Coordinates of C-alpha atoms and ligand atoms in Angstrom, one line a residue:
M1 CA 21.0 -13.5 3.3
T2 CA 17.9 -11.4 2.7
K3 CA 17.9 -8.6 0.1
Y4 CA 16.1 -5.4 0.9
I5 CA 14.3 -3.1 -1.6
F6 CA 13.1 0.3 -0.4
V7 CA 10.4 2.1 -2.3
T8 CA 10.1 5.9 -1.7
G9 CA 7.8 8.4 -3.4
G10 CA 8.3 11.9 -4.5
V11 CA 6.5 14.9 -6.1
T12 CA 3.0 14.0 -5.1
S13 CA 1.1 11.3 -3.2
S14 CA -1.2 8.8 -4.8
L15 CA 1.3 7.8 -7.5
G16 CA 0.6 4.1 -6.8
K17 CA 3.6 3.1 -4.7
G18 CA 1.6 0.2 -3.3
I19 CA 0.7 -1.1 -6.7
I20 CA 4.3 -0.8 -8.0
S21 CA 5.6 -2.6 -4.9
A22 CA 3.0 -5.3 -5.3
S23 CA 3.7 -5.6 -9.0
L24 CA 7.4 -5.9 -8.5
A25 CA 6.8 -8.5 -5.8
K26 CA 4.5 -10.4 -8.1
L27 CA 7.2 -10.5 -10.8
L28 CA 9.9 -11.7 -8.4
Q29 CA 7.6 -14.3 -6.9
A30 CA 6.7 -15.5 -10.4
R31 CA 10.4 -16.1 -10.9
G32 CA 10.5 -18.3 -7.9
Y33 CA 11.7 -15.9 -5.2
K34 CA 10.2 -15.8 -1.8
V35 CA 9.1 -12.2 -1.3
T36 CA 7.2 -10.2 1.1
I37 CA 6.2 -6.5 1.4
Q38 CA 5.9 -4.3 4.4
K39 CA 4.6 -0.7 4.7
F40 CA 5.9 2.0 7.0
D41 CA 3.5 4.8 7.5
P42 CA 4.7 8.1 8.9
Y43 CA 1.6 9.0 11.0
I44 CA 1.3 9.0 14.7
N45 CA -1.8 6.7 15.0
I46 CA -0.6 3.4 16.3
D47 CA -2.5 1.8 13.4
P48 CA -5.2 3.0 11.0
G49 CA -7.9 1.2 13.0
T50 CA -9.1 4.5 14.5
L51 CA -9.0 6.4 11.2
N52 CA -12.2 7.5 9.5
P53 CA -12.3 5.8 6.1
Y54 CA -12.5 9.2 4.5
E55 CA -8.9 9.8 5.7
H56 CA -7.1 6.7 4.4
G57 CA -9.7 4.5 2.8
E58 CA -10.6 1.1 4.1
C59 CA -8.9 -0.4 7.1
Y60 CA -7.5 -3.8 6.1
V61 CA -7.5 -6.6 8.7
T62 CA -5.0 -9.4 8.6
D63 CA -5.4 -13.0 9.9
D64 CA -3.6 -12.1 13.1
G65 CA -6.0 -9.3 13.8
A66 CA -3.8 -6.3 12.8
E67 CA -5.7 -3.3 11.5
T68 CA -3.6 -2.1 8.7
D69 CA -3.2 0.2 5.6
L70 CA -5.2 -0.8 2.6
D71 CA -2.0 -1.4 0.6
L72 CA -1.6 -4.6 2.5
G73 CA -4.8 -5.7 0.8
H74 CA -3.0 -5.2 -2.6
Y75 CA -0.1 -7.2 -1.4
E76 CA -2.3 -10.1 -0.5
R77 CA -4.4 -9.9 -3.6
F78 CA -1.4 -9.8 -5.9
L79 CA 0.8 -12.3 -4.1
N80 CA -1.8 -14.7 -2.6
V81 CA 0.3 -14.7 0.6
R82 CA -0.9 -13.7 4.1
T83 CA 0.4 -10.5 5.7
S84 CA 0.5 -9.8 9.5
Q85 CA 1.1 -7.2 12.1
A86 CA 4.7 -7.1 11.2
N87 CA 3.9 -5.9 7.6
N88 CA 2.6 -2.5 8.7
V89 CA 4.3 -0.2 11.1
T90 CA 3.5 3.5 11.9
T91 CA 5.4 6.3 13.5
G92 CA 3.1 5.9 16.4
R93 CA 4.1 2.3 17.0
I94 CA 7.8 3.1 16.7
Y95 CA 7.5 5.9 19.3
Q96 CA 5.3 3.7 21.6
E97 CA 8.0 1.1 21.7
V98 CA 10.8 3.5 22.3
I99 CA 8.9 5.3 25.0
R100 CA 8.0 1.9 26.6
K101 CA 11.7 1.1 26.7
E102 CA 12.5 4.5 28.1
R103 CA 10.1 4.0 31.0
A104 CA 11.5 0.5 31.6
G105 CA 14.9 2.1 32.0
D106 CA 16.4 0.3 29.0
Y107 CA 18.4 3.3 27.8
L108 CA 20.5 3.4 30.9
G109 CA 20.3 7.1 31.6
K110 CA 20.9 8.2 28.0
T111 CA 19.0 11.1 26.4
V112 CA 16.4 9.4 24.1
Q113 CA 16.5 11.0 20.6
V114 CA 15.2 10.6 17.1
V115 CA 18.7 9.6 16.0
P116 CA 19.7 7.0 17.1
H117 CA 16.8 5.7 19.2
I118 CA 13.9 6.2 16.8
T119 CA 15.9 5.3 13.7
D120 CA 17.3 2.2 15.5
E121 CA 13.8 1.0 16.2
I122 CA 12.7 1.7 12.6
K123 CA 15.7 -0.3 11.4
R124 CA 15.0 -3.1 13.8
R125 CA 11.4 -3.3 12.4
M126 CA 12.6 -3.1 8.8
R127 CA 14.8 -6.1 9.3
L128 CA 12.3 -8.2 11.3
L129 CA 10.6 -10.0 8.4
G130 CA 13.9 -10.6 6.7
E131 CA 15.3 -12.1 9.9
S132 CA 12.5 -14.6 10.1
G133 CA 14.4 -16.6 7.4
D134 CA 11.1 -17.0 5.4
Y135 CA 12.0 -14.5 2.7
E136 CA 14.8 -13.9 0.2
I137 CA 13.6 -10.4 -0.7
V138 CA 11.8 -7.9 1.5
I139 CA 10.2 -4.9 -0.2
T140 CA 9.7 -2.0 2.2
E141 CA 7.3 0.7 1.0
L142 CA 7.6 4.1 2.8
G143 CA 4.3 6.0 3.0
G144 CA 4.3 9.7 2.4
T145 CA 6.3 11.8 0.1
V146 CA 10.1 12.6 0.3
G147 CA 10.5 16.0 1.8
D148 CA 7.7 15.7 4.4
I149 CA 8.8 16.4 7.9
E150 CA 7.1 13.1 9.1
S151 CA 9.0 10.9 6.7
L152 CA 12.5 12.1 7.7
P153 CA 13.3 9.5 10.4
F154 CA 12.3 6.7 8.0
I155 CA 14.5 8.1 5.2
E156 CA 17.4 8.4 7.6
A157 CA 16.8 4.8 8.7
V158 CA 16.9 3.7 5.0
R159 CA 20.2 5.7 4.5
Q160 CA 21.8 3.9 7.5
L161 CA 20.5 0.5 6.5
R162 CA 21.8 0.9 3.0
W163 CA 25.2 1.7 4.4
E164 CA 25.1 -1.3 6.7
L165 CA 23.7 -3.7 4.1
G166 CA 25.8 -2.7 1.2
N167 CA 25.0 -2.1 -2.4
S168 CA 24.3 -5.6 -3.6
D169 CA 22.0 -6.4 -0.7
S170 CA 19.8 -3.4 -0.9
L171 CA 18.5 -0.9 -3.3
V172 CA 16.2 2.1 -3.4
I173 CA 13.4 2.6 -6.0
H174 CA 12.1 6.2 -6.2
L175 CA 8.6 6.7 -7.6
T176 CA 7.9 10.1 -9.1
L177 CA 5.6 11.9 -11.4
V178 CA 6.6 13.1 -14.9
P179 CA 3.7 15.5 -15.7
Y180 CA 2.6 16.4 -19.2
L181 CA 2.0 20.1 -19.9
A182 CA -0.7 20.2 -22.5
A183 CA 0.0 23.8 -23.5
A184 CA 3.7 23.0 -24.2
G185 CA 2.9 19.5 -25.5
E186 CA 5.8 18.2 -23.4
L187 CA 6.6 15.9 -20.6
K188 CA 8.5 17.6 -17.8
T189 CA 11.4 16.1 -15.9
K190 CA 12.1 18.9 -13.4
P191 CA 9.8 17.7 -10.6
T192 CA 11.6 14.4 -10.7
Q193 CA 15.0 16.1 -10.7
H194 CA 14.1 18.1 -7.6
S195 CA 12.6 15.2 -5.8
V196 CA 15.8 13.2 -6.4
K197 CA 17.8 16.2 -5.2
T198 CA 15.8 16.1 -2.0
L199 CA 16.6 12.5 -1.5
L200 CA 20.3 13.2 -2.2
E201 CA 20.3 15.9 0.5
Y202 CA 19.3 13.1 2.9
G203 CA 22.1 10.9 1.7
I204 CA 20.2 8.6 -0.5
Q205 CA 21.0 8.0 -4.2
P206 CA 18.1 6.1 -5.7
D207 CA 19.1 3.1 -7.9
I208 CA 15.9 3.0 -10.0
L209 CA 13.4 5.7 -10.9
V210 CA 9.8 4.6 -11.6
C211 CA 8.2 7.5 -13.4
R212 CA 4.4 7.7 -13.4
T213 CA 3.2 9.3 -16.6
E214 CA 0.2 9.8 -18.8
H215 CA 2.3 9.6 -22.0
H216 CA 5.2 7.3 -23.1
L217 CA 8.7 8.4 -22.1
N218 CA 10.8 8.7 -25.2
N219 CA 14.5 8.0 -25.3
D220 CA 15.4 11.7 -24.9
I221 CA 13.4 12.0 -21.7
R222 CA 14.8 8.8 -20.4
K223 CA 18.4 10.0 -21.1
K224 CA 17.7 13.3 -19.5
L225 CA 16.3 11.7 -16.3
A226 CA 19.2 9.3 -16.2
L227 CA 21.8 12.0 -16.6
F228 CA 20.4 14.5 -14.1
C229 CA 19.4 11.8 -11.5
N230 CA 22.6 9.7 -11.7
V231 CA 20.9 6.4 -12.7
N232 CA 21.5 4.1 -15.6
I233 CA 19.2 4.6 -18.5
N234 CA 17.8 1.1 -18.1
A235 CA 16.9 2.1 -14.5
V236 CA 14.5 4.7 -15.7
I237 CA 11.2 2.8 -15.7
E238 CA 8.0 4.1 -17.2
S239 CA 4.8 3.6 -15.3
I240 CA 2.1 4.6 -17.6
D241 CA -1.5 4.9 -16.5
A242 CA -3.1 1.5 -16.9
P243 CA -6.7 0.4 -17.5
S244 CA -6.5 -1.8 -14.4
I245 CA -4.1 -2.2 -11.5
Y246 CA -3.8 -5.9 -12.5
D247 CA -2.1 -4.7 -15.8
V248 CA 0.8 -3.2 -13.9
P249 CA 2.9 -6.3 -13.3
L250 CA 3.0 -7.0 -17.0
L251 CA 3.8 -3.3 -17.8
M252 CA 6.6 -3.5 -15.3
Q253 CA 7.8 -6.7 -16.8
K254 CA 7.9 -5.0 -20.2
E255 CA 10.0 -2.2 -18.7
Q256 CA 12.2 -4.9 -17.2
L257 CA 11.9 -3.6 -13.7
D258 CA 12.3 -7.1 -12.3
K259 CA 15.5 -7.8 -14.3
T260 CA 17.0 -4.5 -13.4
V261 CA 16.3 -5.1 -9.7
L262 CA 17.7 -8.6 -9.8
R263 CA 20.9 -7.5 -11.6
K264 CA 21.5 -4.8 -9.0
L265 CA 21.0 -7.2 -6.2
K266 CA 23.2 -9.8 -7.9
L267 CA 20.5 -12.4 -8.0
S268 CA 19.9 -14.7 -10.9
T269 CA 17.6 -13.7 -13.8
R270 CA 17.5 -17.2 -15.2
N271 CA 13.9 -18.2 -14.5
E272 CA 11.5 -16.1 -16.5
P273 CA 8.4 -15.1 -14.6
E274 CA 5.7 -17.7 -14.7
L275 CA 2.5 -15.6 -15.2
D276 CA 0.2 -18.0 -17.1
N277 CA -2.6 -17.8 -14.4
W278 CA -2.2 -14.1 -14.1
K279 CA -2.6 -13.6 -17.8
A280 CA -5.6 -16.0 -18.0
F281 CA -7.2 -13.9 -15.2
L282 CA -6.5 -10.7 -17.2
E283 CA -7.9 -12.1 -20.3
K284 CA -11.2 -13.0 -18.6
L285 CA -11.2 -9.6 -17.0
K286 CA -10.9 -7.9 -20.3
C287 CA -13.2 -10.0 -22.4
P288 CA -16.3 -10.6 -20.3
L289 CA -19.2 -12.5 -21.8
H290 CA -21.9 -11.0 -19.6
D291 CA -22.7 -7.8 -17.7
V292 CA -24.2 -7.6 -14.2
E293 CA -25.3 -4.6 -12.2
I294 CA -24.7 -4.8 -8.5
G295 CA -25.8 -2.2 -6.0
L296 CA -23.4 -1.5 -3.1
V297 CA -25.5 0.1 -0.4
G298 CA -23.4 1.9 2.2
K299 CA -22.4 5.1 4.0
Y300 CA -19.1 6.1 2.4
V301 CA -20.2 5.9 -1.2
E302 CA -18.5 9.1 -2.3
L303 CA -15.1 7.5 -1.5
P304 CA -14.7 4.1 -3.2
D305 CA -11.4 3.5 -1.4
A306 CA -13.5 2.9 1.7
Y307 CA -14.7 -0.3 0.1
K308 CA -11.4 -1.2 -1.7
S309 CA -11.4 -4.9 -0.9
I310 CA -15.1 -5.3 -1.8
I311 CA -14.5 -3.7 -5.1
E312 CA -11.5 -5.9 -5.8
A313 CA -13.3 -9.0 -4.7
F314 CA -15.9 -8.3 -7.3
I315 CA -13.2 -7.9 -9.9
H316 CA -11.9 -11.4 -9.0
A317 CA -15.3 -12.9 -8.9
G318 CA -16.4 -11.2 -12.1
A319 CA -13.4 -12.6 -14.0
K320 CA -14.1 -16.1 -12.6
N321 CA -17.7 -15.8 -13.9
E322 CA -16.6 -14.2 -17.2
C323 CA -18.8 -11.3 -16.1
K324 CA -18.3 -7.6 -15.9
V325 CA -19.5 -6.4 -12.6
N326 CA -20.8 -2.9 -12.8
L327 CA -21.0 -1.6 -9.2
R328 CA -23.5 1.1 -8.5
F329 CA -22.8 2.9 -5.2
I330 CA -26.0 3.8 -3.5
A331 CA -26.1 6.1 -0.4
A332 CA -28.2 4.2 2.2
E333 CA -29.5 7.5 3.6
G334 CA -31.3 8.3 0.4
I335 CA -33.4 5.1 0.3
N336 CA -36.9 5.0 1.6
E337 CA -40.1 3.0 1.1
A338 CA -41.3 5.3 -1.6
N339 CA -38.2 5.2 -3.8
V340 CA -36.6 1.9 -3.1
Q341 CA -38.0 0.3 -6.3
S342 CA -36.6 3.1 -8.5
K343 CA -33.3 3.2 -6.6
L344 CA -32.7 -0.5 -7.0
K345 CA -34.1 -0.7 -10.5
G346 CA -32.1 -2.8 -12.9
L347 CA -29.9 -4.4 -10.2
H348 CA -29.2 -8.1 -10.4
G349 CA -27.8 -8.2 -6.9
V350 CA -27.5 -5.9 -3.8
L351 CA -24.7 -5.9 -1.3
V352 CA -25.1 -4.1 2.0
A353 CA -21.7 -2.9 3.2
P354 CA -19.9 -3.0 6.5
G355 CA -19.9 0.1 8.6
F356 CA -20.4 1.8 11.9
G357 CA -23.1 4.0 13.4
E358 CA -26.8 4.6 12.7
R359 CA -26.6 6.8 9.6
G360 CA -28.5 5.2 6.8
L361 CA -29.9 2.3 8.8
E362 CA -33.5 2.7 7.7
G363 CA -32.4 2.9 4.1
K364 CA -30.4 -0.3 4.4
L365 CA -33.4 -2.1 6.0
E366 CA -35.7 -0.9 3.2
A367 CA -33.2 -2.2 0.5
I368 CA -33.0 -5.5 2.2
R369 CA -36.8 -5.9 2.6
Y370 CA -37.1 -5.2 -1.1
V371 CA -34.5 -7.7 -2.4
R372 CA -35.7 -10.3 0.1
E373 CA -39.3 -10.0 -1.1
K374 CA -38.4 -9.7 -4.8
N375 CA -36.0 -12.6 -4.8
I376 CA -33.1 -10.5 -5.9
P377 CA -29.7 -11.9 -4.8
F378 CA -28.5 -10.3 -1.5
F379 CA -25.1 -10.3 0.2
G380 CA -24.7 -8.7 3.6
I381 CA -21.2 -8.1 5.1
C382 CA -20.7 -7.4 8.8
L383 CA -23.0 -4.4 9.5
G384 CA -24.9 -5.6 6.4
M385 CA -25.5 -9.0 8.1
Q386 CA -26.7 -7.3 11.2
C387 CA -29.1 -5.2 9.1
A388 CA -30.4 -8.3 7.5
V389 CA -31.1 -9.7 10.9
I390 CA -32.9 -6.5 12.1
E391 CA -35.0 -6.4 8.9
F392 CA -36.0 -10.0 9.3
G393 CA -36.8 -9.4 13.0
R394 CA -39.0 -6.4 12.2
N395 CA -40.8 -7.5 9.1
V396 CA -41.0 -11.3 9.3
L397 CA -41.0 -11.9 13.1
S398 CA -43.0 -8.7 13.7
L399 CA -40.6 -7.6 16.4
K400 CA -41.3 -3.9 15.7
D401 CA -38.5 -2.7 18.0
A402 CA -35.9 -5.1 16.7
N403 CA -32.5 -3.3 16.5
S404 CA -28.8 -3.5 17.2
Q405 CA -27.7 -2.1 20.6
E406 CA -25.2 -0.1 18.5
M407 CA -28.1 2.0 17.2
D408 CA -30.4 1.9 20.2
P409 CA -28.8 0.7 23.4
D410 CA -32.3 0.4 25.1
T411 CA -34.2 -1.4 22.4
K412 CA -36.8 -4.0 23.6
D413 CA -35.6 -6.5 21.1
P414 CA -31.8 -6.4 20.8
V415 CA -31.5 -9.0 18.0
I416 CA -27.9 -7.7 17.6
H417 CA -26.2 -7.0 20.9
L418 CA -22.8 -6.1 22.3
M419 CA -20.5 -9.1 22.6
A420 CA -19.9 -10.2 26.2
D421 CA -16.2 -9.5 26.0
Q422 CA -16.8 -6.0 24.6
K423 CA -18.9 -4.8 27.6
Y424 CA -16.1 -3.3 29.6
V425 CA -13.9 -2.1 26.8
E426 CA -13.2 1.6 27.0
D427 CA -10.4 2.2 24.5
M428 CA -11.3 2.5 20.8
G429 CA -8.1 1.4 19.2
G430 CA -7.5 -2.3 18.6
T431 CA -10.2 -3.5 20.9
M432 CA -12.8 -4.9 18.4
R433 CA -13.1 -8.6 17.7
L434 CA -10.3 -8.7 15.2
G435 CA -8.7 -11.3 12.8
A436 CA -9.4 -14.8 11.7
Y437 CA -11.7 -17.1 13.6
D438 CA -13.0 -20.6 12.8
C439 CA -16.5 -21.0 11.5
E440 CA -18.3 -24.3 11.3
L441 CA -20.7 -24.6 8.4
K442 CA -24.1 -26.4 8.7
P443 CA -24.1 -29.6 6.7
G444 CA -26.5 -29.3 3.7
S445 CA -26.7 -25.5 3.9
M446 CA -26.1 -23.3 0.8
T447 CA -23.1 -21.9 2.5
A448 CA -21.5 -25.3 3.0
S449 CA -22.0 -26.2 -0.6
I450 CA -20.5 -22.9 -1.7
Y451 CA -17.4 -23.3 0.3
G452 CA -17.3 -27.1 -0.3
K453 CA -16.0 -27.7 3.2
A454 CA -17.2 -27.9 6.8
L455 CA -14.7 -25.6 8.6
I456 CA -13.6 -22.2 7.3
Q457 CA -11.6 -19.3 8.7
E458 CA -12.7 -15.7 8.1
R459 CA -11.6 -12.3 9.4
H460 CA -13.5 -10.1 11.7
R461 CA -13.8 -6.5 12.8
H462 CA -16.8 -5.7 14.9
R463 CA -18.1 -5.3 18.4
F464 CA -21.7 -6.5 18.1
E465 CA -23.0 -9.9 17.3
F466 CA -26.2 -11.9 16.7
N467 CA -28.2 -12.4 20.0
N468 CA -28.5 -16.2 20.3
Q469 CA -31.7 -15.8 22.5
Y470 CA -33.5 -15.1 19.2
L471 CA -32.0 -17.9 17.2
K472 CA -34.9 -20.4 17.5
K473 CA -37.4 -17.8 16.4
F474 CA -35.3 -16.9 13.4
E475 CA -34.7 -20.4 12.3
K476 CA -38.4 -21.4 12.7
A477 CA -39.3 -18.5 10.4
G478 CA -36.8 -19.6 7.8
M479 CA -33.6 -17.7 8.5
I480 CA -30.9 -20.2 9.2
A481 CA -27.6 -19.8 11.1
S482 CA -25.5 -21.8 8.6
G483 CA -22.2 -20.8 10.1
R484 CA -21.2 -20.8 13.8
N485 CA -18.0 -20.3 15.7
P486 CA -17.3 -23.7 17.2
D487 CA -15.6 -22.3 20.3
N488 CA -18.2 -19.8 21.5
D489 CA -21.2 -20.5 19.4
L490 CA -21.4 -17.0 17.9
V491 CA -23.5 -16.9 14.7
E492 CA -21.3 -16.1 11.8
I493 CA -23.5 -16.6 8.8
M494 CA -27.3 -16.3 8.2
E495 CA -29.0 -17.5 5.1
L496 CA -32.4 -17.9 3.6
P497 CA -32.6 -21.3 2.0
D498 CA -35.8 -20.5 0.1
H499 CA -34.3 -17.4 -1.6
P500 CA -32.2 -17.6 -4.8
F501 CA -29.3 -16.1 -2.9
F502 CA -29.6 -14.5 0.5
M503 CA -26.3 -14.7 2.4
A504 CA -25.1 -12.6 5.3
G505 CA -21.8 -13.0 7.1
Q506 CA -20.6 -11.4 10.3
F507 CA -17.0 -11.5 8.9
H508 CA -15.3 -9.8 6.0
P509 CA -14.9 -12.3 3.1
E510 CA -13.6 -9.5 0.8
L511 CA -10.3 -9.5 2.8
K512 CA -9.4 -12.9 1.7
S513 CA -10.2 -12.7 -2.0
T514 CA -7.1 -12.8 -4.3
V515 CA -6.5 -13.1 -8.0
A516 CA -5.4 -16.7 -7.5
N517 CA -8.2 -17.5 -5.2
P518 CA -11.4 -15.4 -5.7
H519 CA -13.6 -15.7 -2.7
P520 CA -16.3 -18.4 -3.0
L521 CA -19.0 -16.2 -1.6
F522 CA -18.3 -13.4 -4.0
V523 CA -18.0 -15.9 -6.9
S524 CA -21.4 -17.4 -6.0
F525 CA -23.1 -14.1 -5.5
V526 CA -21.9 -12.9 -8.9
A527 CA -23.1 -16.2 -10.4
A528 CA -26.5 -15.7 -8.8
A529 CA -26.6 -12.2 -10.3
K530 CA -25.6 -13.6 -13.7
K531 CA -28.4 -16.1 -13.4
Q532 CA -30.8 -13.2 -13.1
V533 CA -29.5 -11.6 -16.2
L534 CA -29.8 -14.9 -18.2
E535 CA -33.3 -15.6 -16.9
N536 CA -34.6 -12.1 -17.7
R537 CA -33.2 -12.1 -21.2
Ligands
LIG601 N1 -20.7 -1.7 13.6 C1 -20.9 -3.1 13.6 C2 -20.1 -3.7 14.8 O1 -19.3 -3.1 15.4 C3 -20.4 -3.7 12.3 C4 -18.9 -3.5 12.1 C5 -18.6 -3.7 10.6 O2 -19.4 -3.7 9.8 N2 -17.3 -3.9 10.4 O3 -20.5 -4.8 15.2

């Protein structure tokens, strides 16, 4: 019998529901429970694939090709398990399914309504992963804030599910803010009280309160929250601002969130969490022996959430190398031939980020030319790989017009062109080359030695690809296709064997980096950057 934990949020957004859910899951997993997390988002987009990163941050892609909320990235990074399409559901997807059934005549002449049809579909989806039999505990995070119009059907579905499942098989954790009023020198409980009242109006009594705060909650505050929100005092959990998201599982353990959850669900608390590897990672993260400066050249540099997985992959790879990675975000648009040297000054490595559209292309090419010529470690991801190919085409192969058809559909030298199966695609949503594909590594290449194996799987999200008509020219001039898709021969990785580190992949390695398994390409890139530091000392 699967147990269900629902996580709701109140007072404001951005309280870190995803991190709290992932941290709780980590603690339960570390006690030996099989846990998964799913996220329900109350917006009408079918998935976040069509959203501008400025709206919701990065779009996280799963092995099965789902374009999902970036919180799924946290789940994978914390738990080291794979998520899938079933782990992220939006209002849009719920309505799409209900409307499909209505058109098919499945409702037998009934009026189709939010209650029960939409809520039934939400409940069906909420139980789906639990019914697979693979998990003992399913944590369901509800996006949005309690009280929003959009969240209502989800809250109602949770109310019904709790009723159906019963008290020892389900519980609700409500995450709120306990603000500190500097002028009064006090923590304030009122917003939490109001937010719990709103939940009560919808028929949900939270079992546990997780209170985000900048200052420790003293006993009086805890008592007050317990009394006014009808929860046990040990169910008032402090979630204090942490130096890193990776500290949060240990903070939650200190607050006994996992124990309180297990007791309420009538599950054994016998096994203490086994967190030795997690703690070893944290230790390395906190006491680095070296410092490297890495430039991230991209388009969305004002909003780091757009590059969430890349940032986290650097944290994992940095810890592995006992290195603090200082990321410098550099707007590609601002780079030109005259200033490239000063813009990239002091960097031990440069990453050119994934992205869409022409903005900043010339700046990216300038940055790549510079690091290629100066032997500074380079890592290109997706659009970054395509840029590395264009740069090499223009400056080494003297194909002055070399370009991607994305930027110039009529270019004379389309070194990057539209994939054959993309030519007749008209819809924007869910139509890219998405998800995990095999990639065969060239024996003896740098890439093969980094991965230490011949066949890998990496995740994709793109429409354009390397144009194989140019491959001979590139390889003759020294840029080698060291990774190919064995089924369709698409070039997946380009490298320059004569460069200290020049690696460019059509896929997104950052999506598979976890605390337990830092991604080998990131680890090697940081190692190459560290080598620069040591050599220049
Ligand atoms: N815009 C490029 C393409 O569609 C690269 C996409 C990306 O970087 N994710 O092929």
